[in-house]
Short mmCIF file of C-alpha atoms in Angstrom, two decimals:
data_model
loop_
_atom_site.label_atom_id
_atom_site.label_comp_id
_atom_site.label_asym_id
_atom_site.label_seq_id
_atom_site.Cartn_x
_atom_site.Cartn_y
_atom_site.Cartn_z
CA MET X 24 29.58 1.30 10.62
CA THR X 25 30.82 -0.61 7.61
CA PRO X 26 28.12 -2.54 5.71
CA VAL X 27 28.37 -6.33 5.90
CA THR X 28 28.74 -7.67 2.34
CA ASP X 29 29.66 -10.88 0.58
CA SER X 30 33.35 -10.43 -0.29
CA GLY X 31 32.75 -6.68 -0.43
CA ARG X 32 30.01 -7.01 -3.08
CA ARG X 33 26.28 -7.30 -2.65
CA HIS X 34 24.66 -10.34 -4.31
CA ALA X 35 28.03 -11.61 -5.50
CA ARG X 36 26.58 -15.03 -6.34
CA PRO X 37 23.31 -16.13 -7.98
CA TYR X 38 20.36 -17.36 -5.93
CA ASP X 39 18.38 -20.55 -6.42
CA ASP X 40 15.01 -19.00 -5.57
CA VAL X 41 13.44 -15.59 -4.88
CA LEU X 42 12.83 -16.74 -1.31
CA ASP X 43 16.61 -16.85 -0.73
CA LEU X 44 16.52 -13.04 -0.91
CA VAL X 45 14.47 -12.76 2.28
CA GLY X 46 16.46 -11.31 5.17
CA TRP X 47 19.77 -9.52 5.59
CA THR X 48 18.10 -6.23 4.87
CA PRO X 49 20.25 -3.08 5.18
CA LEU X 50 20.59 -0.97 8.29
CA ILE X 51 20.42 2.69 7.26
CA ARG X 52 21.33 5.73 9.34
CA LEU X 53 18.70 8.49 9.49
CA ASN X 54 20.30 11.88 8.96
CA ARG X 55 18.07 14.85 8.14
CA VAL X 56 15.12 13.92 10.37
CA THR X 57 17.59 13.51 13.26
CA ALA X 58 19.31 16.87 12.72
CA GLY X 59 20.59 18.25 16.03
CA MET X 60 20.26 14.93 17.89
CA ARG X 61 23.32 13.38 19.51
CA THR X 62 21.90 9.84 19.64
CA SER X 63 22.11 7.94 16.34
CA VAL X 64 18.94 6.40 14.89
CA TYR X 65 19.14 3.62 12.30
CA GLY X 66 16.34 2.06 10.29
CA LYS X 67 16.20 -1.66 9.47
CA ALA X 68 15.03 -1.46 5.83
CA GLU X 69 12.60 -4.36 5.75
CA PHE X 70 10.95 -2.94 2.63
CA MET X 71 14.00 -4.28 0.77
CA ASN X 72 12.83 -7.86 1.23
CA PRO X 73 11.61 -9.22 -2.16
CA GLY X 74 7.96 -8.89 -1.15
CA GLY X 75 8.52 -5.39 0.17
CA SER X 76 7.90 -5.86 3.90
CA VAL X 77 9.08 -7.31 7.19
CA LYS X 78 6.40 -10.01 6.82
CA ASP X 79 8.45 -11.79 4.15
CA ARG X 80 10.44 -13.32 6.99
CA ILE X 81 7.46 -15.07 8.51
CA GLY X 82 5.78 -15.97 5.22
CA ILE X 83 8.45 -18.40 4.12
CA ALA X 84 9.18 -19.54 7.69
CA ILE X 85 5.55 -20.49 8.32
CA ILE X 86 5.22 -22.35 5.01
CA ARG X 87 8.48 -24.26 5.44
CA ALA X 88 7.50 -25.28 8.97
CA ALA X 89 4.06 -26.42 7.78
CA GLU X 90 5.65 -28.51 5.04
CA ALA X 91 8.08 -30.09 7.50
CA ARG X 92 5.20 -31.06 9.81
CA GLY X 93 3.06 -32.43 7.00
CA LEU X 94 0.41 -29.75 7.45
CA LEU X 95 0.86 -28.42 3.92
CA ARG X 96 1.19 -30.83 1.01
CA PRO X 97 1.53 -30.42 -2.77
CA GLY X 98 -1.64 -28.95 -4.24
CA GLY X 99 -2.69 -27.53 -0.87
CA THR X 100 -4.22 -24.15 -0.07
CA VAL X 101 -2.76 -21.48 2.22
CA VAL X 102 -5.45 -19.49 4.09
CA GLU X 103 -4.86 -16.46 6.27
CA GLY X 104 -6.47 -13.34 7.69
CA THR X 105 -4.14 -10.47 6.87
CA SER X 106 -3.82 -6.69 6.76
CA GLY X 107 -1.98 -7.23 3.48
CA ASN X 108 1.74 -7.71 4.01
CA THR X 109 1.63 -11.19 5.55
CA GLY X 110 -0.73 -12.22 2.78
CA LEU X 111 1.70 -10.92 0.18
CA ALA X 112 4.61 -12.75 1.84
CA LEU X 113 2.62 -15.99 1.92
CA ALA X 114 1.42 -15.46 -1.66
CA MET X 115 5.00 -14.97 -2.87
CA ALA X 116 6.16 -18.13 -1.10
CA ALA X 117 3.09 -20.06 -2.27
CA ALA X 118 3.61 -18.99 -5.90
CA SER X 119 7.21 -20.17 -5.71
CA ARG X 120 6.12 -23.54 -4.29
CA GLY X 121 2.88 -24.10 -6.21
CA TYR X 122 0.16 -23.57 -3.60
CA ARG X 123 -3.23 -21.89 -3.89
CA CYS X 124 -3.98 -18.94 -1.57
CA ILE X 125 -7.13 -17.49 0.00
CA PHE X 126 -6.86 -14.38 2.17
CA THR X 127 -9.38 -12.41 4.22
CA MET X 128 -8.70 -8.70 4.66
CA PRO X 129 -10.47 -5.84 6.53
CA ASP X 130 -12.11 -3.26 4.28
CA LYS X 131 -9.99 -0.39 5.69
CA MET X 132 -6.87 -1.67 3.91
CA SER X 133 -5.54 0.11 0.84
CA ARG X 134 -6.65 -0.87 -2.66
CA GLU X 135 -3.01 -1.36 -3.60
CA LYS X 136 -2.66 -4.26 -1.17
CA VAL X 137 -5.72 -6.01 -2.56
CA LYS X 138 -4.43 -5.63 -6.12
CA LEU X 139 -0.99 -6.90 -5.15
CA LEU X 140 -2.44 -10.06 -3.60
CA ARG X 141 -4.57 -10.72 -6.66
CA ALA X 142 -1.54 -10.13 -8.90
CA PHE X 143 0.06 -13.14 -7.19
CA GLY X 144 -3.03 -15.21 -7.99
CA ALA X 145 -4.51 -15.09 -4.50
CA GLU X 146 -8.23 -15.02 -3.80
CA VAL X 147 -9.14 -12.07 -1.56
CA VAL X 148 -12.23 -11.95 0.66
CA ILE X 149 -12.97 -8.46 2.04
CA THR X 150 -14.52 -8.31 5.52
CA PRO X 151 -15.90 -5.40 7.58
CA THR X 152 -13.44 -3.58 9.85
CA ALA X 153 -16.04 -2.35 12.34
CA VAL X 154 -16.86 -5.71 13.96
CA PRO X 155 -15.68 -7.01 17.36
CA PRO X 156 -12.87 -9.61 17.44
CA ASP X 157 -15.30 -12.42 18.33
CA HIS X 158 -17.66 -11.68 15.42
CA PRO X 159 -17.81 -14.38 12.70
CA ASP X 160 -17.13 -11.71 10.04
CA HIS X 161 -13.94 -10.52 11.74
CA TYR X 162 -11.22 -11.20 9.19
CA VAL X 163 -9.34 -13.64 11.44
CA ASN X 164 -12.46 -15.67 12.26
CA ARG X 165 -13.55 -15.65 8.63
CA ALA X 166 -10.20 -17.12 7.63
CA ARG X 167 -10.65 -19.92 10.18
CA THR X 168 -14.07 -20.73 8.73
CA ILE X 169 -12.72 -20.83 5.17
CA ALA X 170 -9.79 -23.04 6.18
CA GLY X 171 -12.13 -25.46 7.92
CA ALA X 172 -14.33 -25.73 4.83
CA THR X 173 -11.51 -26.06 2.25
CA PRO X 174 -10.00 -29.52 1.62
CA GLY X 175 -6.22 -29.54 1.91
CA ALA X 176 -6.15 -26.09 3.49
CA PHE X 177 -3.51 -24.87 5.92
CA LEU X 178 -4.32 -21.87 8.14
CA ALA X 179 -1.14 -19.82 8.56
CA ASP X 180 -2.60 -18.35 11.78
CA GLN X 181 0.03 -15.61 12.12
CA PHE X 182 -1.49 -14.26 15.35
CA TYR X 183 -0.98 -17.56 17.19
CA ASN X 184 1.64 -19.44 15.17
CA ARG X 185 4.88 -19.61 17.16
CA ASP X 186 6.88 -19.92 13.95
CA ASN X 187 6.17 -16.18 13.57
CA PRO X 188 8.34 -14.85 16.46
CA GLU X 189 10.78 -17.72 15.98
CA ALA X 190 11.55 -16.45 12.46
CA HIS X 191 12.66 -13.11 13.90
CA TYR X 192 14.60 -14.78 16.71
CA LEU X 193 16.56 -16.71 14.09
CA THR X 194 17.04 -13.88 11.57
CA THR X 195 16.19 -10.28 12.52
CA GLY X 196 17.79 -10.38 15.96
CA PRO X 197 21.11 -11.89 14.83
CA GLU X 198 21.29 -9.51 11.86
CA LEU X 199 20.88 -6.44 14.07
CA TRP X 200 23.46 -7.68 16.53
CA GLU X 201 26.00 -8.25 13.76
CA GLN X 202 25.17 -5.11 11.80
CA THR X 203 25.67 -2.89 14.86
CA ASP X 204 28.72 -4.85 16.13
CA GLY X 205 26.75 -5.41 19.33
CA ARG X 206 26.41 -1.67 19.96
CA ILE X 207 22.61 -1.53 19.73
CA THR X 208 21.13 -0.08 22.94
CA HIS X 209 17.48 0.47 21.96
CA PHE X 210 15.19 -1.54 19.68
CA ILE X 211 11.90 0.06 18.64
CA ALA X 212 9.10 -1.73 16.78
CA GLY X 213 5.35 -2.07 16.66
CA ALA X 214 3.14 -5.10 17.01
CA GLY X 215 0.36 -6.32 14.76
CA THR X 216 0.89 -9.96 15.59
CA GLY X 217 3.81 -9.21 17.91
CA GLY X 218 6.15 -11.56 16.09
CA THR X 219 8.73 -9.00 14.98
CA ILE X 220 9.19 -7.31 18.34
CA SER X 221 8.94 -10.51 20.41
CA GLY X 222 11.37 -12.69 18.45
CA THR X 223 13.91 -9.92 17.84
CA ALA X 224 13.77 -8.72 21.45
CA ARG X 225 14.25 -12.24 22.82
CA TYR X 226 17.45 -12.69 20.82
CA LEU X 227 18.84 -9.25 21.61
CA LYS X 228 18.17 -9.57 25.33
CA GLU X 229 19.89 -12.95 25.39
CA ARG X 230 22.98 -11.22 24.01
CA ASP X 231 22.67 -8.13 26.20
CA PRO X 232 19.90 -7.88 28.84
CA GLY X 233 20.53 -4.13 29.04
CA ILE X 234 19.13 -3.48 25.55
CA ARG X 235 15.90 -1.54 25.95
CA VAL X 236 12.93 -2.69 23.84
CA ILE X 237 10.18 -0.15 23.20
CA GLY X 238 6.86 -1.13 21.61
CA VAL X 239 4.88 1.46 19.69
CA ASP X 240 1.10 1.31 19.28
CA PRO X 241 -1.37 3.41 17.29
CA VAL X 242 -3.78 5.42 19.43
CA GLY X 243 -6.89 3.22 19.50
CA SER X 244 -5.12 -0.15 19.73
CA VAL X 245 -5.45 -2.20 22.94
CA ILE X 246 -1.89 -3.55 23.08
CA SER X 247 -0.20 -0.63 24.86
CA GLY X 248 -2.87 -0.53 27.55
CA TYR X 249 -2.56 -4.27 28.07
CA HIS X 250 1.21 -3.97 28.49
CA GLN X 251 0.78 -1.22 31.08
CA THR X 252 -2.14 -2.64 33.09
CA GLY X 253 -2.47 -6.33 32.22
CA LYS X 254 -6.06 -5.68 31.16
CA VAL X 255 -7.52 -5.67 27.66
CA GLY X 256 -9.41 -2.45 27.06
CA THR X 257 -11.81 -1.45 24.31
CA GLY X 258 -10.21 -0.53 21.01
CA GLU X 259 -11.09 2.48 18.87
CA PRO X 260 -10.75 2.93 15.09
CA TYR X 261 -7.45 4.16 13.69
CA LYS X 262 -6.10 4.61 10.16
CA VAL X 263 -2.56 3.23 10.34
CA GLU X 264 -2.38 -0.23 8.77
CA GLY X 265 -0.50 -3.29 9.94
CA LEU X 266 0.19 -2.31 13.56
CA GLY X 267 -1.97 -2.42 16.65
CA ASN X 268 -4.83 -4.77 17.39
CA ASP X 269 -8.27 -5.06 18.97
CA LYS X 270 -7.17 -8.17 20.87
CA ILE X 271 -3.94 -9.57 22.29
CA PRO X 272 -2.19 -11.92 19.84
CA GLY X 273 -0.78 -15.21 21.06
CA THR X 274 2.52 -14.40 19.34
CA LEU X 275 3.14 -11.31 21.47
CA ASP X 276 5.60 -11.99 24.31
CA VAL X 277 5.27 -8.93 26.54
CA GLU X 278 7.98 -10.10 28.95
CA TYR X 279 10.64 -9.02 26.43
CA ILE X 280 9.21 -5.52 25.99
CA ASP X 281 10.33 -2.88 28.49
CA GLU X 282 7.70 -0.24 27.72
CA TYR X 283 4.97 0.73 25.29
CA ARG X 284 4.19 4.12 23.79
CA THR X 285 1.36 5.38 21.63
CA VAL X 286 1.52 7.53 18.51
CA SER X 287 -1.41 9.13 16.72
CA ASP X 288 -2.37 8.57 13.08
CA ALA X 289 -1.50 12.18 12.31
CA GLU X 290 1.99 11.86 13.80
CA ALA X 291 2.59 8.56 11.99
CA PHE X 292 1.56 9.85 8.56
CA ALA X 293 3.46 13.12 8.98
CA MET X 294 6.67 11.24 9.82
CA ALA X 295 6.25 8.79 6.93
CA ARG X 296 5.92 11.72 4.52
CA ARG X 297 9.01 13.33 6.06
CA LEU X 298 11.03 10.14 5.61
CA VAL X 299 10.37 9.97 1.89
CA ARG X 300 11.03 13.68 1.33
CA GLU X 301 13.98 14.14 3.68
CA GLU X 302 15.64 10.72 3.72
CA GLY X 303 14.54 9.21 0.39
CA LEU X 304 12.96 6.29 2.28
CA PHE X 305 9.58 5.49 0.73
CA VAL X 306 7.76 3.86 3.64
CA GLY X 307 4.27 3.18 4.98
CA GLY X 308 2.40 4.70 7.89
CA SER X 309 3.44 1.99 10.34
CA THR X 310 7.07 2.95 9.76
CA GLY X 311 6.20 6.59 10.39
CA LEU X 312 4.63 5.56 13.68
CA ILE X 313 7.75 3.66 14.79
CA VAL X 314 10.25 6.30 13.64
CA HIS X 315 8.27 9.06 15.37
CA ALA X 316 8.76 7.19 18.65
CA ALA X 317 12.42 6.49 17.81
CA LEU X 318 13.16 10.18 17.33
CA GLU X 319 11.40 11.02 20.59
CA GLU X 320 13.61 8.46 22.34
CA SER X 321 16.75 9.85 20.68
CA ARG X 322 15.93 13.35 21.94
CA ARG X 323 15.25 12.03 25.42
CA LEU X 324 18.48 10.02 25.57
CA ASP X 325 20.75 12.76 24.21
CA ASP X 326 23.61 10.26 24.50
CA PRO X 327 26.20 9.91 21.71
CA ASP X 328 27.03 6.39 22.88
CA ALA X 329 23.45 5.14 22.52
CA LEU X 330 22.30 3.50 19.28
CA VAL X 331 18.60 3.31 18.45
CA VAL X 332 17.25 0.93 15.79
CA ALA X 333 13.75 1.28 14.33
CA ILE X 334 11.99 -1.19 12.03
CA LEU X 335 11.11 0.25 8.61
CA CYS X 336 8.19 -2.06 7.95
CA ASP X 337 7.14 -1.80 4.32
CA TRP X 338 7.23 0.02 0.98
CA GLY X 339 5.23 3.22 0.59
CA GLU X 340 3.83 2.47 -2.87
CA ARG X 341 1.10 0.47 -1.11
CA TYR X 342 -0.32 3.71 0.28
CA LEU X 343 -0.43 6.00 -2.74
CA THR X 344 -4.20 6.36 -2.36
CA LYS X 345 -3.93 7.01 1.36
CA GLN X 346 -1.15 8.80 3.24
CA TYR X 347 0.54 9.98 0.02
CA ASP X 348 -2.71 11.34 -1.42
CA ASP X 349 -3.21 14.94 -0.25
CA GLU X 350 -6.94 14.74 -0.83
CA TRP X 351 -7.27 11.63 1.35
CA MET X 352 -5.11 13.29 4.00
CA ARG X 353 -7.26 16.43 3.99
CA ASN X 354 -10.52 14.48 4.02
CA ASN X 355 -9.32 12.61 7.09
CA GLY X 356 -8.10 15.70 8.90
CA PHE X 357 -4.34 15.06 8.56
CA LEU X 358 -3.47 18.08 6.41
CA GLU X 359 -4.32 21.73 7.03
CA ARG X 360 -7.46 22.75 5.20
CA LYS X 361 -7.89 25.67 2.90
CA GLN X 362 -11.68 25.26 2.95
CA ALA X 363 -14.35 24.93 5.57
CA THR X 364 -15.34 21.41 6.53
CA VAL X 365 -18.79 20.09 5.70
CA ALA X 366 -19.59 20.16 9.41
CA GLU X 367 -18.69 23.86 9.57
CA MET X 368 -20.79 24.62 6.50
CA ALA X 369 -23.75 22.74 7.91
CA ALA X 370 -23.41 24.56 11.24
CA ALA X 371 -23.45 27.89 9.41
CA LYS X 372 -26.92 27.29 7.93
CA LEU X 373 -29.34 30.13 8.48
CA GLU X 374 -32.02 27.69 9.61
CA ARG X 375 -31.86 26.48 13.18
CA LEU X 376 -33.14 22.94 13.13
CA PRO X 377 -33.69 20.58 16.09
CA GLY X 378 -30.87 18.27 15.01
CA LEU X 379 -30.89 16.08 11.92
CA LEU X 380 -34.47 15.57 10.70
CA THR X 381 -35.12 11.99 9.57
CA VAL X 382 -37.94 9.60 8.79
CA THR X 383 -38.12 5.80 8.67
CA PRO X 384 -39.43 3.61 5.82
CA GLU X 385 -42.63 3.11 7.87
CA THR X 386 -43.29 6.83 8.40
CA PRO X 387 -46.57 7.91 6.70
CA VAL X 388 -46.03 10.13 3.67
CA ARG X 389 -48.44 12.65 5.22
CA MET X 390 -46.08 13.05 8.21
CA ALA X 391 -43.03 13.39 5.93
CA VAL X 392 -44.83 16.20 4.04
CA SER X 393 -45.61 17.90 7.34
CA THR X 394 -41.96 17.67 8.45
CA LEU X 395 -40.74 19.20 5.19
CA SER X 396 -43.25 22.05 5.43
CA THR X 397 -42.91 22.78 9.13
CA HIS X 398 -39.14 23.06 9.08
CA ASN X 399 -38.83 24.50 5.56
CA VAL X 400 -36.42 21.82 4.35
CA SER X 401 -36.21 20.17 0.96
CA GLN X 402 -34.53 16.85 1.78
CA LEU X 403 -35.16 14.14 4.39
CA PRO X 404 -32.96 11.09 4.90
CA VAL X 405 -34.69 7.78 5.55
CA VAL X 406 -32.77 6.18 8.43
CA VAL X 407 -32.80 2.71 9.99
CA ALA X 408 -30.52 1.78 12.90
CA GLY X 409 -28.34 4.83 12.34
CA GLU X 410 -27.76 4.23 8.64
CA CYS X 411 -29.31 6.01 5.65
CA VAL X 412 -31.36 3.56 3.56
CA GLY X 413 -33.24 6.03 1.34
CA SER X 414 -34.21 9.64 0.79
CA VAL X 415 -37.24 11.89 0.41
CA ALA X 416 -36.96 14.97 -1.80
CA GLU X 417 -39.61 17.69 -1.56
CA ARG X 418 -39.99 18.15 -5.31
CA GLU X 419 -40.48 14.47 -6.14
CA LEU X 420 -42.70 13.86 -3.12
CA MET X 421 -45.03 16.76 -3.91
CA GLY X 422 -45.26 15.60 -7.52
CA ALA X 423 -46.26 12.11 -6.41
CA VAL X 424 -48.95 13.49 -4.07
CA LEU X 425 -50.38 15.79 -6.74
CA ALA X 426 -50.56 12.89 -9.16
CA ASP X 427 -52.31 10.65 -6.63
CA ARG X 428 -53.60 11.93 -3.27
CA ALA X 429 -53.76 8.35 -1.99
CA VAL X 430 -49.97 8.50 -1.72
CA LEU X 431 -50.44 10.54 1.48
CA GLU X 432 -51.71 7.46 3.26
CA GLN X 433 -48.83 5.25 2.14
CA GLU X 434 -45.52 4.64 3.87
CA VAL X 435 -42.37 6.54 2.92
CA ALA X 436 -40.85 3.26 1.68
CA SER X 437 -43.22 3.37 -1.30
CA VAL X 438 -41.89 6.71 -2.57
CA MET X 439 -38.33 7.06 -1.22
CA GLY X 440 -35.34 7.54 -3.48
CA PRO X 441 -31.77 6.24 -3.14
CA PRO X 442 -29.83 6.90 0.09
CA TYR X 443 -27.69 9.99 0.38
CA PRO X 444 -23.92 9.54 0.39
CA VAL X 445 -22.19 9.99 3.75
CA VAL X 446 -19.01 11.98 4.41
CA ASP X 447 -16.89 12.40 7.51
CA GLU X 448 -17.36 15.67 9.39
CA ARG X 449 -13.79 16.68 8.46
CA ALA X 450 -14.37 16.42 4.69
CA ASP X 451 -14.15 19.72 2.81
CA ALA X 452 -16.24 21.47 0.16
CA ASP X 453 -14.46 19.68 -2.69
CA ALA X 454 -15.49 16.27 -1.35
CA ALA X 455 -19.11 17.40 -1.01
CA THR X 456 -19.09 19.05 -4.44
CA ARG X 457 -17.98 15.86 -6.18
CA LEU X 458 -20.86 13.94 -4.65
CA LEU X 459 -23.48 16.63 -5.23
CA THR X 460 -22.55 17.02 -8.88
CA ARG X 461 -22.87 13.27 -9.48
CA GLY X 462 -26.61 13.26 -8.91
CA ALA X 463 -26.99 13.30 -5.14
CA HIS X 464 -29.35 15.99 -3.82
CA ALA X 465 -27.64 16.05 -0.42
CA VAL X 466 -24.82 14.51 1.60
CA LEU X 467 -25.05 13.33 5.19
CA ILE X 468 -22.37 14.15 7.73
CA ARG X 469 -21.07 11.50 10.11
CA SER X 470 -19.56 12.60 13.40
CA ASN X 471 -18.23 10.20 16.06
CA GLY X 472 -19.90 7.30 14.27
CA SER X 473 -23.38 8.90 14.09
CA LEU X 474 -25.25 10.80 11.39
CA GLU X 475 -25.34 14.36 12.72
CA GLY X 476 -26.03 16.73 9.81
CA ILE X 477 -27.00 17.25 6.20
CA LEU X 478 -25.67 19.49 3.43
CA THR X 479 -27.83 20.11 0.34
CA ARG X 480 -26.83 21.55 -3.01
CA TYR X 481 -28.41 24.85 -1.96
CA ASP X 482 -26.42 24.89 1.30
CA LEU X 483 -23.17 24.28 -0.54
CA VAL X 484 -23.78 26.93 -3.22
CA ARG X 485 -24.77 29.46 -0.56
CA SER X 486 -21.62 28.71 1.43
CA LEU X 487 -19.38 29.03 -1.64
CA ALA X 488 -21.06 32.27 -2.68
CA ALA X 489 -20.45 33.76 0.76
CA SER X 490 -16.74 32.87 0.69
CA PRO X 491 -14.33 35.70 -0.21
#
């Protein structure tokens, strides 16, 4: 296909504003990752928007609509709960038009996204990821609270604002139809808010009802299950950012989506890394998730007349400390390990203990001493409600008792040290070594959300000494 250009030249004329650059992103054929496939796969390069993501389209659309309705006035404040890209799109538009911004963001998002938002002058409020969608600290609910308490604030409300899918109906859909000369047969995208897939699909199906729309969801999100059953299940944690949800957004129009598929974090990150190394497309994990499904569909179709389009959501530089960091990938189990995991090292201990030995802050010191002696251990975590709040080390505890025998009758809270750091069960020896050489006497091992094991300096040295 011949690229659509302005008189044969890109950007042939000057623009009045950076926001005029939003949209008309290129459609790029994937070549090396599709080797051997007869069905063409193209990527809509949304990372080439000025803010670096597909969310640029809704950022300016939402702000312009709010201005037109009198909801956002000069000197006002834009508030939103965001996984990063919508916040950046709104911040870019707000900077261009002179508004203040406040964004709430879950703590699982990359540091790069937080720094980008602050670079635009936005205020960023970090909220916990591991809370249910109806919790007041959920990032969406926290944004609503802030908007209600801030004079002159406008809540962008991307998950329920109908200007979100409308922006894609007016721009992304028509662009794809023109760029493919109406030959598009399959459109593949994910849904965080659902705006991209809903608005684009509505336009494409109006032009050709036979176009098949496939939604892609991270394993752990509730959207795919809802599409298949009509019921909202219970979500599970996942690492991919920007796609999936723990609730059903009001901007998701499932009637335009023919089917939903799920892709794992590992598959998403592996494909994103392939795209940068094999296609020169530096993209995020959400793009890897979508393209993985697009390639599966291309193989299944095996039809040279079919044309599959996948959304390339955002720019990969936002994930340098995550999917493009080998250490992070290994620590999260996404790259093959050259070392044993901390869980494997803990399981290989010579001692056979009845699970993880713990005490509480109220445990008598005398009982803690007995536990240390009986099981021949040197470290005890102090645990409350499944979280480590302190530590008891044999050496320091014995010293305190020898100095004052009355300590035996006190509670552990009076003598406990700082809590031990916690690592995921898939972390390797290097991760444990860094923590144990920074002053920690032990690290705790979390498995399936619970503290399940402990690795001391002695355990680690013994394991390393036994390695060939």
